[in-house]
mmCIF file of N, CA and C in Angstrom:
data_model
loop_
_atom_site.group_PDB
_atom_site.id
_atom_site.type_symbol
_atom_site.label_atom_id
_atom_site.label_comp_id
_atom_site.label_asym_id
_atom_site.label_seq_id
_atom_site.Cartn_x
_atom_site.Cartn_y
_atom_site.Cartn_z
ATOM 1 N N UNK A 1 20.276 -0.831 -10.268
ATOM 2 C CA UNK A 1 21.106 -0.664 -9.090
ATOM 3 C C UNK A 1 20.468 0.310 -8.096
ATOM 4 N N UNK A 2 19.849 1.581 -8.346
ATOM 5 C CA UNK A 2 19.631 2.130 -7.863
ATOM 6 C C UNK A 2 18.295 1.946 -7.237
ATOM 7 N N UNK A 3 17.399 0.621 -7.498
ATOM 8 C CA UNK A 3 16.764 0.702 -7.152
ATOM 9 C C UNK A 3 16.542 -0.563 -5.644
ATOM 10 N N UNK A 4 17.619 -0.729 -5.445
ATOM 11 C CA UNK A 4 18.060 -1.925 -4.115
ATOM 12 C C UNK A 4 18.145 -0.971 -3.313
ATOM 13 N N UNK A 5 17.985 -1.366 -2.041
ATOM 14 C CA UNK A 5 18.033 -0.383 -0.428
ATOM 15 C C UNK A 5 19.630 -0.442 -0.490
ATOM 16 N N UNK A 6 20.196 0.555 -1.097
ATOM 17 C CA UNK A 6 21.100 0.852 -0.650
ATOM 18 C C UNK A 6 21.850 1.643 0.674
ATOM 19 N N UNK A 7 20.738 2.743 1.359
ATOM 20 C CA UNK A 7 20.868 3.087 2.372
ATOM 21 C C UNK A 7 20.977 2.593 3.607
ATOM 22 N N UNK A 8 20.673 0.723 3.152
ATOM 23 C CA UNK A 8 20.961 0.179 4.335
ATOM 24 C C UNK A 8 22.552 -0.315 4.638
ATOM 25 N N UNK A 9 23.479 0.253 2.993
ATOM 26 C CA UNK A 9 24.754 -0.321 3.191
ATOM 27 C C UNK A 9 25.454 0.917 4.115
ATOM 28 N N UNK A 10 26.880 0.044 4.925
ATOM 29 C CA UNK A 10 27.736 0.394 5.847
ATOM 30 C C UNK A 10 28.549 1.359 5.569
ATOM 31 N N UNK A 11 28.977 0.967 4.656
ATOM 32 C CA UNK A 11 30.451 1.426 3.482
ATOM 33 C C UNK A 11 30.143 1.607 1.998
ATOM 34 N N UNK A 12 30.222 2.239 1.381
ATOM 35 C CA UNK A 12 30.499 2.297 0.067
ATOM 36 C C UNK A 12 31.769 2.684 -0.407
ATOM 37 N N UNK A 13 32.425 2.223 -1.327
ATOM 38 C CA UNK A 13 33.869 2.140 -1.997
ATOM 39 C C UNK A 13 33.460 2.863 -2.633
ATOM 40 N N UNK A 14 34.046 3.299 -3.654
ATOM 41 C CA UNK A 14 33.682 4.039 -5.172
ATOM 42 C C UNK A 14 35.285 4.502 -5.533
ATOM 43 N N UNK A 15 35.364 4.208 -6.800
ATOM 44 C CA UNK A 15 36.060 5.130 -7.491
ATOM 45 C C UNK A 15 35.569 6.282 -8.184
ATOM 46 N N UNK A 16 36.357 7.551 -8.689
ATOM 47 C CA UNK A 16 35.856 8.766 -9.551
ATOM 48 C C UNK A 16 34.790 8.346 -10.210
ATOM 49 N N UNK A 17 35.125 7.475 -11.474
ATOM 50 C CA UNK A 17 34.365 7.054 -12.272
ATOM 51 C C UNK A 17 33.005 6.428 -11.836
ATOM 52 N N UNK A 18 32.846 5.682 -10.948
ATOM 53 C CA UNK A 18 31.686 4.919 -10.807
ATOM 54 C C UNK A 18 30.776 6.006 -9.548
ATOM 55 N N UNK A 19 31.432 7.220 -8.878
ATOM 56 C CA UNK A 19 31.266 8.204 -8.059
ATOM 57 C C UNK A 19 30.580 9.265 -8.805
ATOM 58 N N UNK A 20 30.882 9.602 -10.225
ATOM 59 C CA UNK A 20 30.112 10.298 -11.047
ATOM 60 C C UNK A 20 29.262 9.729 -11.440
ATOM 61 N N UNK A 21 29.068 8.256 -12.042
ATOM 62 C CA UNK A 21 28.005 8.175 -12.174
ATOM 63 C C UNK A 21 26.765 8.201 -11.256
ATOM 64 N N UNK A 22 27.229 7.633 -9.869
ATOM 65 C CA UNK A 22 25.900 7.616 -8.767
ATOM 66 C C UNK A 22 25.820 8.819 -8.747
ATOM 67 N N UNK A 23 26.498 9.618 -8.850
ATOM 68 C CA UNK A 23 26.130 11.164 -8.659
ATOM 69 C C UNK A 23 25.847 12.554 -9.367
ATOM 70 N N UNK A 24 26.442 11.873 -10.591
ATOM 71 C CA UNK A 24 25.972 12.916 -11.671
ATOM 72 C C UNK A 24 27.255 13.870 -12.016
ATOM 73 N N UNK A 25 28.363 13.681 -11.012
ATOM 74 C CA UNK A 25 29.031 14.745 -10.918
ATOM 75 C C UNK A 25 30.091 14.582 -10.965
ATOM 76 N N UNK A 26 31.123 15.406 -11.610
ATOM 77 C CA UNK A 26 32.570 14.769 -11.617
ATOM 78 C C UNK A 26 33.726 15.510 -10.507
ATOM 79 N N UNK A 27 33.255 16.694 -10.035
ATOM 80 C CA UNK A 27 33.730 17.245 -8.683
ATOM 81 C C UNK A 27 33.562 16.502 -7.846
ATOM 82 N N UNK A 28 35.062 16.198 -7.092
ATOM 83 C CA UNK A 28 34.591 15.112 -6.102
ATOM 84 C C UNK A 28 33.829 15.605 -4.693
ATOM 85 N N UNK A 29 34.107 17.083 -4.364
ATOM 86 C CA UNK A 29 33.206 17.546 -3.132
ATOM 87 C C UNK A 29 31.890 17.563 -3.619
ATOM 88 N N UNK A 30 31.382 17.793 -4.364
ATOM 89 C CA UNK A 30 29.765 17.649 -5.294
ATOM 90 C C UNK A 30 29.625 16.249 -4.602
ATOM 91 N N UNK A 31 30.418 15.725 -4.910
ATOM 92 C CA UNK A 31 30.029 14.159 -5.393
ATOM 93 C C UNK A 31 29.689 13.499 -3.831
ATOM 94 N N UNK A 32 30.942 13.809 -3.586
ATOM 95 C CA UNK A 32 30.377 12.871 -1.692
ATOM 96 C C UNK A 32 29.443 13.965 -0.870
ATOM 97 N N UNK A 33 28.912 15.596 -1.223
ATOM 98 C CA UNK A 33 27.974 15.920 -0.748
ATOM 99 C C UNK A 33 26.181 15.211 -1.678
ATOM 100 N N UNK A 34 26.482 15.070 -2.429
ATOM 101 C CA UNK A 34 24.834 14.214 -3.373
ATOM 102 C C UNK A 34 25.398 12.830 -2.816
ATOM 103 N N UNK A 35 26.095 12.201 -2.565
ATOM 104 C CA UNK A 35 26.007 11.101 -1.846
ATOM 105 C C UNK A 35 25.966 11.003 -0.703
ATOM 106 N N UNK A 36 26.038 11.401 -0.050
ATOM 107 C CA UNK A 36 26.234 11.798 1.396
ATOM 108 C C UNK A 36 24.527 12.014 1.525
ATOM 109 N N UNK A 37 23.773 12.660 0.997
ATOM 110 C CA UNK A 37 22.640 13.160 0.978
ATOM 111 C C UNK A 37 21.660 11.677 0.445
ATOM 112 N N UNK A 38 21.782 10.989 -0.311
ATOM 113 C CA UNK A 38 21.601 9.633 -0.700
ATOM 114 C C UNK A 38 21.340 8.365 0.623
ATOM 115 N N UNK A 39 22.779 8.459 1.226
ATOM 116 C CA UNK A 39 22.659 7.924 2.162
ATOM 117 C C UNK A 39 23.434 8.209 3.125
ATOM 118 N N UNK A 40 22.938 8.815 4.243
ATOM 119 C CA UNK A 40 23.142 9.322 5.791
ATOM 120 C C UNK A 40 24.182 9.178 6.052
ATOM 121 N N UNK A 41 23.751 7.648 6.814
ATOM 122 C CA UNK A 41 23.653 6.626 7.750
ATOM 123 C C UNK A 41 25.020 5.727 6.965
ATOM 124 N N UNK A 42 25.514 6.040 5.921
ATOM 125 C CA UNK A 42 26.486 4.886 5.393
ATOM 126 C C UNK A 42 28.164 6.207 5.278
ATOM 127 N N UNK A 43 29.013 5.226 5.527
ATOM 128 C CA UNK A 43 30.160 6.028 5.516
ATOM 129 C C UNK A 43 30.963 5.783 3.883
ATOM 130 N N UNK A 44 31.810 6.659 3.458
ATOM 131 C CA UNK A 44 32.057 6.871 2.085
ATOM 132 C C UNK A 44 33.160 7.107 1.547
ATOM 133 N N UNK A 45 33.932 6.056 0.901
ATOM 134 C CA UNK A 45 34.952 6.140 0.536
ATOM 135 C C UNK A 45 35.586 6.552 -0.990
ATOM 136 N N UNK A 46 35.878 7.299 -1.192
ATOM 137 C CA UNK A 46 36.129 7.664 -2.803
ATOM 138 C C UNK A 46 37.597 7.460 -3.104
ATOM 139 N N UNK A 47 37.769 6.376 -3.950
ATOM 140 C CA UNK A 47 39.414 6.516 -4.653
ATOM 141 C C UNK A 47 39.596 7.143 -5.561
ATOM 142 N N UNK A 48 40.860 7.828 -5.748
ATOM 143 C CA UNK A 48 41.310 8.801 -6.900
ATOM 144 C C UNK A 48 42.840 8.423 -7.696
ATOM 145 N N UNK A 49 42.805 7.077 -7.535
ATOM 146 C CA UNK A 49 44.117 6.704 -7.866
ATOM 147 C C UNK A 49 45.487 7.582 -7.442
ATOM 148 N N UNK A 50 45.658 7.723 -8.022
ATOM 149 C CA UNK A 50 47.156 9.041 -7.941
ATOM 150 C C UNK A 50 47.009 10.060 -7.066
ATOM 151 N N UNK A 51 45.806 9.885 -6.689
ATOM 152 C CA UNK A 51 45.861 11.266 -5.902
ATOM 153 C C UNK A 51 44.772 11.116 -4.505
ATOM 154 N N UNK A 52 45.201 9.572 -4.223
ATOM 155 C CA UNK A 52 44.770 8.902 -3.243
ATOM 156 C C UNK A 52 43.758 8.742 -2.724
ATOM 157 N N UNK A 53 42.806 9.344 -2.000
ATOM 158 C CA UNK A 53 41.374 9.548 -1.304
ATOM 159 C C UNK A 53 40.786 10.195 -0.647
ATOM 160 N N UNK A 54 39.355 10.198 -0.211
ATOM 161 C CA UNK A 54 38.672 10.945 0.497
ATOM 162 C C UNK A 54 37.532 9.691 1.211
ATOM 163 N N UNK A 55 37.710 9.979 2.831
ATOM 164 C CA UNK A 55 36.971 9.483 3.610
ATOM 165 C C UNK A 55 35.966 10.279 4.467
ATOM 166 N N UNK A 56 34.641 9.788 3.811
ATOM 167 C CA UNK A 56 33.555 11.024 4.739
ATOM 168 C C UNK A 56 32.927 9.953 5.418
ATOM 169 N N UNK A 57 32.642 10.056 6.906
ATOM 170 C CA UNK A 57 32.049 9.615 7.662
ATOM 171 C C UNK A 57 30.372 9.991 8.261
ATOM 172 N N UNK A 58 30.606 11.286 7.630
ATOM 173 C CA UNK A 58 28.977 11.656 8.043
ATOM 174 C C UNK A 58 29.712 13.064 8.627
ATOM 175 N N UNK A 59 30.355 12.716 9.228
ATOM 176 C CA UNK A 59 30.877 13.855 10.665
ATOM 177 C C UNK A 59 32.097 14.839 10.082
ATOM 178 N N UNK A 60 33.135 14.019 8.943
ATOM 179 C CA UNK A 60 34.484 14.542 8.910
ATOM 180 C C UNK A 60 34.698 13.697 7.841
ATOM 181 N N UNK A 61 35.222 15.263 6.933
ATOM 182 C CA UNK A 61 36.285 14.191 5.527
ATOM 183 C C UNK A 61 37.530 13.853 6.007
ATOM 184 N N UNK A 62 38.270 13.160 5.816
ATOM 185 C CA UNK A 62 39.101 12.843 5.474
ATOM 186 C C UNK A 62 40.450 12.445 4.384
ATOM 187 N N UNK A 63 41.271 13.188 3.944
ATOM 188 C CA UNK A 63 41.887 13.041 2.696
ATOM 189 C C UNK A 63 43.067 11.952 3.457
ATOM 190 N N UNK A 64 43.504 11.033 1.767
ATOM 191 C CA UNK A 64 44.756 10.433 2.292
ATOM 192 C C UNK A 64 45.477 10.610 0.925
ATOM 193 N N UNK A 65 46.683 10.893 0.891
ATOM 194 C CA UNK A 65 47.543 10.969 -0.044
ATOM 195 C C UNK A 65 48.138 9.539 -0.817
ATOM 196 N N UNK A 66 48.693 9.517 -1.444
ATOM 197 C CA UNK A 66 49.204 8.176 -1.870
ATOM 198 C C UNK A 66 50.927 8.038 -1.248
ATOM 199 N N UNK A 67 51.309 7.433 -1.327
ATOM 200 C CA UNK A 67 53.189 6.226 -1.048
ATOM 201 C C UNK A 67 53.220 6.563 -2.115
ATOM 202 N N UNK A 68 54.839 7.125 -2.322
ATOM 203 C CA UNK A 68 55.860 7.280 -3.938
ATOM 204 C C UNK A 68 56.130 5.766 -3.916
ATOM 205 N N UNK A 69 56.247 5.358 -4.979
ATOM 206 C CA UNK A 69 56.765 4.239 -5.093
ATOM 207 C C UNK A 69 56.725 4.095 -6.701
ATOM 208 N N UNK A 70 58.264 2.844 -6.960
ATOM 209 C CA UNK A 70 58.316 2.785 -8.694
ATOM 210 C C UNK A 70 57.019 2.219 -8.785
ATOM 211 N N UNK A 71 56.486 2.568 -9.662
ATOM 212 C CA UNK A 71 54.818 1.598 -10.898
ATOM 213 C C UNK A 71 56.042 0.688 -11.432
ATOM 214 N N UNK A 72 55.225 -0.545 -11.031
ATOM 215 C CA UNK A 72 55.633 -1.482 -12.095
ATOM 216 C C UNK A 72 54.334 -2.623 -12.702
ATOM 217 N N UNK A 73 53.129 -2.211 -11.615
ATOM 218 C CA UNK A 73 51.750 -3.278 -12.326
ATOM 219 C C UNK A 73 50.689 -2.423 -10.970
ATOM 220 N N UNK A 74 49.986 -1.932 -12.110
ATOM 221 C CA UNK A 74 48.843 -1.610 -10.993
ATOM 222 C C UNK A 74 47.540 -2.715 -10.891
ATOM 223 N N UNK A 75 47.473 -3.954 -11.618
ATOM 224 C CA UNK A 75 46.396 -4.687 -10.814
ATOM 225 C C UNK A 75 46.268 -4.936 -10.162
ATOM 226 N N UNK A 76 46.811 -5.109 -8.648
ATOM 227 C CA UNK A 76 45.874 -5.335 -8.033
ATOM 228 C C UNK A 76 45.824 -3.985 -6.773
ATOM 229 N N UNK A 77 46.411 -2.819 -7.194
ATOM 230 C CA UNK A 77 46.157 -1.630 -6.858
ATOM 231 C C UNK A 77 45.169 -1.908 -5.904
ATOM 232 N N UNK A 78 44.282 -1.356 -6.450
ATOM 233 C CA UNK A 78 42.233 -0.861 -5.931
ATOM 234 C C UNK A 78 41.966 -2.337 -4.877
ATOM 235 N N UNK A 79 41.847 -3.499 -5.049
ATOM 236 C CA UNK A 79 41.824 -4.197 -4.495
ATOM 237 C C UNK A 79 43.035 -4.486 -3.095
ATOM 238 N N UNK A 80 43.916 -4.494 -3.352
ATOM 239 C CA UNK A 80 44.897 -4.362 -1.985
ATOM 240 C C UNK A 80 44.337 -3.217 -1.205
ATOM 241 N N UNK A 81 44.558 -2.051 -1.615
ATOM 242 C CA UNK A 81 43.900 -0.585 -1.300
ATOM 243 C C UNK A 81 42.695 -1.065 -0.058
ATOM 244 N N UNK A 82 41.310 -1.574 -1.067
ATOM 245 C CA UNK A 82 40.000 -1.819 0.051
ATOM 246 C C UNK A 82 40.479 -3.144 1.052
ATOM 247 N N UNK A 83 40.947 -4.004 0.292
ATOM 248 C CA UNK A 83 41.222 -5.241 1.418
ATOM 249 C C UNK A 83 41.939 -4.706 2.730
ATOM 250 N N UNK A 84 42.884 -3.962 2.600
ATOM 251 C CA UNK A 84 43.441 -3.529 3.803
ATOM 252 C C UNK A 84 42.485 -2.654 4.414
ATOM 253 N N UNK A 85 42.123 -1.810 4.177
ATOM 254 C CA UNK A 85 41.095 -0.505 4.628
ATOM 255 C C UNK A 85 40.240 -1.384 5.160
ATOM 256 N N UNK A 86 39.446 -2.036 4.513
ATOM 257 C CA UNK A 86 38.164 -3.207 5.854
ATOM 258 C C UNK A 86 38.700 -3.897 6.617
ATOM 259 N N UNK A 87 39.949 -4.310 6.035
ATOM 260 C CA UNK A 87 40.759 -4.934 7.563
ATOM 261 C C UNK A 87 40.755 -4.790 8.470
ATOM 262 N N UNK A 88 41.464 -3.682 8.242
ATOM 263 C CA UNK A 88 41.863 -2.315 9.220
ATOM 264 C C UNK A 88 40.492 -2.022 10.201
ATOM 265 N N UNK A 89 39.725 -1.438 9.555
ATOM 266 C CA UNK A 89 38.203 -1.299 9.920
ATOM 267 C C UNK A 89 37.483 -2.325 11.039
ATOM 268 N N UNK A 90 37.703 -3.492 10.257
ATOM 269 C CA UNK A 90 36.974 -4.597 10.969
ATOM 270 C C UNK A 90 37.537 -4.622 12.312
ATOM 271 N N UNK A 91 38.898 -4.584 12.640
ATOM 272 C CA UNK A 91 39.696 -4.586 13.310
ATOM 273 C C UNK A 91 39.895 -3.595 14.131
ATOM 274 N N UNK A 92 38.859 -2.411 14.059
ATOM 275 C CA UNK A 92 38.949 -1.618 15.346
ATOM 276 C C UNK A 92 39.968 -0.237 15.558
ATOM 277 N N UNK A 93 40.844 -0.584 14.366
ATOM 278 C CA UNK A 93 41.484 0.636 14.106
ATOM 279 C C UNK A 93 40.743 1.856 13.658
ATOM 280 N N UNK A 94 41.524 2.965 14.026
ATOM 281 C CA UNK A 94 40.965 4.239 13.527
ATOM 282 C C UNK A 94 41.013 4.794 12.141
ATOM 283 N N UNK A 95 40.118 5.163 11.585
ATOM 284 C CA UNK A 95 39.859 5.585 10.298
ATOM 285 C C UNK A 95 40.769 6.163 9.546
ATOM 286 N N UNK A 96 41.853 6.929 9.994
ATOM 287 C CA UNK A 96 43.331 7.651 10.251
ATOM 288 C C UNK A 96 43.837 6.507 9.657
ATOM 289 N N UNK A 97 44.502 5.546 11.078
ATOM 290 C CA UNK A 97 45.279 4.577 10.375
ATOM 291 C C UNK A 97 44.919 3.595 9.453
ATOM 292 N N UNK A 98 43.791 3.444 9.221
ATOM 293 C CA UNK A 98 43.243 2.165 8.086
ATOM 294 C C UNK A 98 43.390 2.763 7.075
ATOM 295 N N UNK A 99 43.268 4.047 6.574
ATOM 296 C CA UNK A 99 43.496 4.627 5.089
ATOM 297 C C UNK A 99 45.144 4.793 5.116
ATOM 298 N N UNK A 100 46.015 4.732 6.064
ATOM 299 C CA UNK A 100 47.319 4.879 5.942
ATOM 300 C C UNK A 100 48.003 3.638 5.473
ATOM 301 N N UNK A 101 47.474 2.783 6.346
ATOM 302 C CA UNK A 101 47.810 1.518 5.873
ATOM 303 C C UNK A 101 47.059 0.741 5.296
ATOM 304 N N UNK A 102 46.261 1.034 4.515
ATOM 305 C CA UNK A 102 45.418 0.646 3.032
ATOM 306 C C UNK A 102 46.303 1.630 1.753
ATOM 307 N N UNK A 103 46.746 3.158 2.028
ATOM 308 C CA UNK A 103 47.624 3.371 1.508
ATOM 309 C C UNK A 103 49.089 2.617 0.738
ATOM 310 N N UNK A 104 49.739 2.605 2.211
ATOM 311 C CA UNK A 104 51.307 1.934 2.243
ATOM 312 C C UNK A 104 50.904 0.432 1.831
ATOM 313 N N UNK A 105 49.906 -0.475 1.317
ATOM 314 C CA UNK A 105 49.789 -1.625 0.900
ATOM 315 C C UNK A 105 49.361 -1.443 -0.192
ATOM 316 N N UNK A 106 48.942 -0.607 -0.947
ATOM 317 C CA UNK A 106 48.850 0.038 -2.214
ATOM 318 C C UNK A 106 49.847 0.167 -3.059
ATOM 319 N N UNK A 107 50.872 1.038 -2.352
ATOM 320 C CA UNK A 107 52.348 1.919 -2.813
ATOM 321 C C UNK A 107 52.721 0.354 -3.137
ATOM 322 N N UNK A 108 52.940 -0.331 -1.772
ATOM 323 C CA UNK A 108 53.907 -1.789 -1.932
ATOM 324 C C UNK A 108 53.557 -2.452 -3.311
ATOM 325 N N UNK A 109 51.828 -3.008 -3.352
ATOM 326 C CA UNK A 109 51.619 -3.688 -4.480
ATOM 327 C C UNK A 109 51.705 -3.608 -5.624
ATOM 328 N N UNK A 110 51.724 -1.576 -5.940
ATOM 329 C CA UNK A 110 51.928 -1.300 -7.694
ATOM 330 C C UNK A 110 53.846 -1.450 -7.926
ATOM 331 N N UNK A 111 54.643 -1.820 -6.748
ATOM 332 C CA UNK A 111 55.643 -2.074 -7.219
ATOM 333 C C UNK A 111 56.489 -3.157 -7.283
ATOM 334 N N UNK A 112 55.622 -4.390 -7.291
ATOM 335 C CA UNK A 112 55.469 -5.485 -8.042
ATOM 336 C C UNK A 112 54.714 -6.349 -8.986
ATOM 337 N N UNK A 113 55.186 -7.039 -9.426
ATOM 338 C CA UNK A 113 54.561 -7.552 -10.540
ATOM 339 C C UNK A 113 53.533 -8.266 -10.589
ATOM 340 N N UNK A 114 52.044 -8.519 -11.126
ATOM 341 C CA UNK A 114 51.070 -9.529 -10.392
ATOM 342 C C UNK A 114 50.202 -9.159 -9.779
ATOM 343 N N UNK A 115 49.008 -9.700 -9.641
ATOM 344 C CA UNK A 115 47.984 -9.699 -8.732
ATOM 345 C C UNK A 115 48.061 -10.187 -7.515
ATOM 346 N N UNK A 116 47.619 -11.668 -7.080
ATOM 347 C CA UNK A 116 47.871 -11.951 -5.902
ATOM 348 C C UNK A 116 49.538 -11.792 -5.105
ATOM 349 N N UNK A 117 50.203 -11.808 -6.372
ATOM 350 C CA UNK A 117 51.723 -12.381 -5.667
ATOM 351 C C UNK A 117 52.603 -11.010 -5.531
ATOM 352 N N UNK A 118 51.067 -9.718 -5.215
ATOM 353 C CA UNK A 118 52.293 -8.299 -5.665
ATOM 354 C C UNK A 118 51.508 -7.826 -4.268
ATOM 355 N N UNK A 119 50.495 -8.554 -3.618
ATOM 356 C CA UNK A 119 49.890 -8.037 -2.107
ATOM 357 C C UNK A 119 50.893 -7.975 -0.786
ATOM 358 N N UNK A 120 51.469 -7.009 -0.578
ATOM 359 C CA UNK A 120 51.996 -7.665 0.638
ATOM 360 C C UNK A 120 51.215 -7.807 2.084
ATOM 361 N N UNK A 121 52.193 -8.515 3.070
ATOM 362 C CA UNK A 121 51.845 -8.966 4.253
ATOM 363 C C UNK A 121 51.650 -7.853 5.122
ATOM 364 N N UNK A 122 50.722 -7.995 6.553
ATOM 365 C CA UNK A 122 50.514 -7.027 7.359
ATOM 366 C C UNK A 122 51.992 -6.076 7.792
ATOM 367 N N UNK A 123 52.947 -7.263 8.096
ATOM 368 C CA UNK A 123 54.205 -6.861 8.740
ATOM 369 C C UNK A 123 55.323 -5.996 7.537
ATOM 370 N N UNK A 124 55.225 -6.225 6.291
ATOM 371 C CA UNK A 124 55.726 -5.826 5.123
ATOM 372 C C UNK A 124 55.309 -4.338 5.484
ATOM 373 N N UNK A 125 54.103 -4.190 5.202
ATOM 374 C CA UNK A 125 53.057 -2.749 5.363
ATOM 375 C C UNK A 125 53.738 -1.829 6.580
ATOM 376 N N UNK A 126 53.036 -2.870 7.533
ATOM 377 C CA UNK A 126 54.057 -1.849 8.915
ATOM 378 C C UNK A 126 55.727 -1.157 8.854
ATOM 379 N N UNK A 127 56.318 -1.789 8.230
ATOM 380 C CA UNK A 127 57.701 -1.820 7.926
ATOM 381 C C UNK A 127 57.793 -0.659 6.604
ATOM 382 N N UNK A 128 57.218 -0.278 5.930
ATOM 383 C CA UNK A 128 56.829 0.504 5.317
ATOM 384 C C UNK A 128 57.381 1.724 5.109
ATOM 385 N N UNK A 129 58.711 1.925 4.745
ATOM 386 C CA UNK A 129 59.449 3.099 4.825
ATOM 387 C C UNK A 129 59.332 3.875 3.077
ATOM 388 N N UNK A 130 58.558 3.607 2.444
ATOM 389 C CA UNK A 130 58.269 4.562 1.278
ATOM 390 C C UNK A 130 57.786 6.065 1.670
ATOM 391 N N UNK A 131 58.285 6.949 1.440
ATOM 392 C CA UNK A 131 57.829 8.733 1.257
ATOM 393 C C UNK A 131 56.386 8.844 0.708
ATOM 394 N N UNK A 132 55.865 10.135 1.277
ATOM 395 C CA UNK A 132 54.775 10.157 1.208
ATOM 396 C C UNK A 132 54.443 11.166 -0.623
ATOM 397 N N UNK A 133 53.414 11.038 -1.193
ATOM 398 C CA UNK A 133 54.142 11.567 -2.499
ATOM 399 C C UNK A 133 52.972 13.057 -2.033
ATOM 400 N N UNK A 134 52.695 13.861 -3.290
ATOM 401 C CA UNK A 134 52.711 15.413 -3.052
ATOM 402 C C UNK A 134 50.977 15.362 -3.140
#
């Protein structure tokens, strides 16, 4: 893996786990500074499940908290999570709101049952009156 031009990628996702390994490190400020140092030029997203994220752009971290919401199936968690966030992204929104509402489509999906059939819709998301958790 490490040996593909990765510095030519845009984005990198990562969770903790797969964040320590590219990096050696299980502190997550360690971690997106040795990555960050890896590659420049690419912006960096780290999930922390429960305790939501960190967005470094090169310029500015960014933390996002997670949506309270009942757990009732976290598969397709992580995946709703990035699908919305590149959405968002692709789409011209600000880095702010794409982790908010990659958030609040997160909260929605672990509190239904299912993979595809626990994603909700853009307008679901917007509508989005779950509390923000601690």
């Amino acid at each position: 893996l490490m040996q593909l031009p990765l510095e030519l990628g845009g984005l990198f996702v990562f969770n903790e786990i797969e964040g320590a390994a590219l990096s050696g490190t299980q502190n997550e400020e360690e971690m997106l500074d040795l990555l960050r140092k890896k590659w420049p030029h690419s912006r960096l997203l780290l999930t922390l499940g429960s305790r939501g994220c960190i967005y470094d752009d090169g310029q500015r971290r960014l933390r996002q908290g997670i949506y309270q919401a009942e757990t009732v199936d976290t598969t397709a968690a992580g995946d709703t999570f990035t699908g919305y966030f590149v959405a968002c992204m692709a789409a011209g929104r600000p880095e702010e709101e794409c982790l908010d509402l990659a958030s609040r489509a997160a909260a929605i999906a672990v509190s239904r049952p299912g993979a595809a059939p626990s994603i909700p819709t853009m307008d679901e998301v917007q509508r989005c009156t779950l509390r923000r958790g601690e």
